[in-house]
């Protein structure tokens, strides 16, 4: 069974600094996809970035980038130039071919607080 | 693109009552998912539809839960004889049926069972 682990329950970062949110995963399937979502206090889940297991380069999307280390089975999210609006819960999720209907399996999340 | 919409946003009900939630997915998407999220946890998969067919149900989905997606459009999730343990955020998501397609979530329905 696949598993997503986010070991940081809470993180603080000062505005304009970069922050790394950790995610490790476990799967025996060579084909898998990793997703990061942001959940502000209002509750909606916002898709941020995707990394496929066969992608040669680390994914980037604006201020978001993925530090994908396949051998270590880690897919850490890097947020550069943090903004106050980045304060939210962040969830790492994975899909492999064992997931019914390509459903995502989520970690427990990391709470990020950006301070002025 | 109007996004995924869910109704109602909040529902307070007494234990033992039935409740029904509605989800309108993004119209181009053929997959629809229901998730449940409790405080301090990530979303947990409940069930999904490929068009109008319900193809998988999680063990979390007890017999008191039923979901439908008539004509492959909107979906409803009904909980019968609610229990206090059903209190949670119920999230609906939709996507294309390709491996790298992200799930697009609605704002959720927060259920409180008193």
XYZ file of C-alpha atoms in Angstrom:
230
model
C 0.000 0.000 0.000
C 1.245 3.447 -0.812
C 1.951 5.997 1.878
C 2.587 9.737 2.005
C 4.466 11.218 4.954
C 4.674 14.887 5.829
C 6.763 15.151 8.980
C 6.416 18.891 9.634
C 3.112 19.673 11.340
C 3.878 23.403 11.301
C 6.384 25.739 9.707
C 7.137 29.447 10.060
C 8.820 31.622 7.443
C 9.436 35.317 7.191
C 7.930 37.198 4.277
C 10.156 37.215 1.143
C 12.164 34.220 2.369
C 12.099 30.754 0.754
C 10.674 27.734 2.556
C 10.814 23.981 1.919
C 7.961 21.673 2.869
C 8.921 18.021 3.120
C 7.150 15.042 1.603
C 8.270 11.438 1.402
C 6.344 8.670 -0.270
C 6.382 4.950 -0.549
C 5.239 2.937 -3.535
C 6.387 -0.164 -5.388
C 4.929 1.069 -8.678
C 7.543 2.610 -11.025
C 4.847 4.816 -12.542
C 3.408 7.404 -10.183
C 2.532 11.073 -9.933
C 3.048 13.510 -7.099
C 0.848 16.534 -6.466
C 0.921 19.454 -4.049
C -2.184 21.297 -2.915
C -2.736 24.433 -0.842
C -5.711 24.705 1.508
C -6.321 28.184 2.938
C -8.522 28.677 5.983
C -11.503 29.106 3.662
C -11.280 25.387 2.914
C -10.837 25.006 -0.830
C -8.066 22.718 -2.103
C -5.957 24.528 -4.691
C -3.721 22.512 -7.033
C -0.171 23.880 -7.141
C 2.215 21.586 -8.979
C 2.655 18.083 -10.446
C 5.691 15.825 -10.834
C 5.595 12.561 -12.763
C 7.941 9.744 -11.814
C 9.440 9.642 -15.305
C 9.882 13.398 -15.621
C 13.529 14.212 -16.189
C 13.408 17.683 -14.704
C 12.039 19.028 -11.446
C 8.656 20.675 -11.906
C 8.350 24.430 -11.532
C 5.274 26.650 -11.513
C 5.875 30.299 -10.773
C 7.147 30.608 -7.198
C 6.599 26.882 -6.608
C 9.162 24.243 -7.446
C 9.587 20.586 -6.584
C 12.829 19.172 -5.265
C 12.266 15.636 -6.578
C 14.762 13.052 -5.323
C 13.565 9.745 -6.728
C 16.146 7.525 -5.012
C 15.196 9.009 -1.643
C 11.484 8.920 -2.522
C 11.062 12.543 -1.597
C 9.204 15.368 -3.338
C 9.703 18.514 -1.323
C 7.855 21.699 -2.233
C 9.916 24.868 -2.360
C 8.113 28.205 -2.153
C 10.326 31.127 -3.056
C 9.784 34.745 -1.995
C 7.048 33.873 0.516
C 4.017 36.122 0.723
C 1.530 36.605 3.553
C -1.104 34.982 1.360
C 0.925 31.773 1.317
C -0.173 31.074 4.902
C -2.220 27.874 4.609
C -2.169 24.092 4.958
C -0.127 22.317 2.291
C -0.818 18.727 1.288
C 1.330 16.330 -0.668
C -0.549 13.635 -2.585
C 0.318 10.688 -4.783
C -1.323 8.563 -7.405
C -0.075 5.279 -8.802
C -1.701 2.457 -10.698
C -3.010 0.903 -7.490
C -5.316 3.873 -6.948
C -8.827 3.239 -8.153
C -9.742 5.683 -10.842
C -6.560 7.689 -10.373
C -7.712 8.831 -6.928
C -5.128 10.741 -4.936
C -3.780 9.576 -1.602
C -2.988 12.530 0.679
C -0.549 13.142 3.514
C -1.584 14.794 6.777
C -0.384 18.200 5.675
C 1.918 20.953 6.901
C 0.643 24.246 8.260
C 2.666 27.201 6.963
C 2.581 30.609 8.607
C 4.241 33.516 6.827
C 5.147 36.360 9.163
C 5.780 40.010 8.229
C -14.678 27.557 -16.434
C -16.904 27.924 -13.380
C -15.038 25.358 -11.314
C -16.482 22.670 -9.066
C -19.389 23.863 -6.955
C -20.832 22.240 -3.862
C -24.037 22.888 -2.014
C -24.651 23.589 0.811
C -21.460 25.082 2.258
C -22.519 24.233 5.784
C -25.024 21.781 7.202
C -25.960 21.298 10.830
C -28.161 18.324 11.577
C -29.288 16.290 14.524
C -28.089 12.751 15.008
C -30.303 10.292 13.197
C -31.395 12.656 10.441
C -30.619 12.151 6.752
C -28.605 14.699 4.786
C -27.850 15.109 1.091
C -25.053 17.092 -0.518
C -24.748 18.131 -4.134
C -21.701 18.536 -6.352
C -21.544 20.099 -9.818
C -18.228 19.200 -11.465
C -16.382 20.994 -14.233
C -18.460 20.128 -17.266
C -15.585 18.812 -19.412
C -14.439 16.373 -16.715
C -15.661 12.790 -16.817
C -14.370 11.686 -13.414
C -15.938 12.790 -10.159
C -14.626 12.009 -6.675
C -15.926 12.360 -3.136
C -13.501 12.803 -0.256
C -13.937 13.339 3.475
C -11.633 15.490 5.567
C -11.582 15.616 9.367
C -9.712 18.152 11.470
C -5.955 17.828 11.240
C -6.054 15.216 8.488
C -5.675 15.145 4.760
C -8.644 14.304 2.552
C -9.622 10.617 2.505
C -11.040 8.967 -0.598
C -14.666 7.832 -0.409
C -15.802 6.998 -3.919
C -15.494 7.946 -7.568
C -17.525 7.974 -10.777
C -16.479 7.556 -14.377
C -19.305 9.359 -16.135
C -22.442 7.935 -14.498
C -20.868 4.694 -13.273
C -19.734 4.411 -9.665
C -16.594 2.316 -10.027
C -15.065 2.204 -6.562
C -16.104 2.708 -2.970
C -13.742 3.004 -0.026
C -14.184 0.919 3.098
C -14.829 4.275 4.793
C -18.135 4.432 2.957
C -20.494 2.567 5.254
C -23.922 1.288 4.210
C -25.425 4.547 5.465
C -23.664 6.426 2.668
C -24.855 6.431 -0.920
C -23.697 8.422 -3.889
C -25.235 8.910 -7.303
C -24.343 10.653 -10.513
C -27.363 10.506 -12.774
C -26.608 11.104 -16.450
C -22.956 11.682 -15.664
C -23.479 15.297 -14.645
C -23.953 16.453 -11.046
C -23.537 14.070 -8.119
C -25.245 13.685 -4.763
C -23.921 12.161 -1.566
C -26.518 11.069 0.960
C -25.850 10.077 4.550
C -28.680 8.271 6.305
C -29.145 8.134 10.088
C -26.261 10.512 10.700
C -23.900 9.923 13.603
C -21.628 12.375 15.400
C -18.642 10.656 13.805
C -19.922 11.766 10.402
C -19.048 15.370 11.268
C -16.423 16.390 8.712
C -15.789 18.383 5.576
C -17.059 16.568 2.484
C -15.096 17.491 -0.619
C -16.023 16.860 -4.217
C -13.473 16.912 -7.028
C -13.461 16.310 -10.761
C -10.804 15.594 -13.349
C -10.061 14.248 -16.798
C -9.276 10.539 -16.884
C -5.589 10.913 -17.682
C -2.820 9.939 -15.294
C -1.309 13.398 -14.908
C -4.604 15.247 -14.488
C -4.960 16.967 -11.134
C -8.160 16.802 -9.162
C -10.025 20.086 -9.064
C -11.856 20.477 -5.773
C -14.951 22.355 -4.751
C -15.166 24.433 -1.575
C -16.621 21.536 0.350
C -19.654 20.996 2.559
C -18.976 21.154 6.281
C -21.284 18.793 8.151
C -21.873 19.107 11.881
C -23.930 16.412 13.563
C -25.242 17.403 17.000
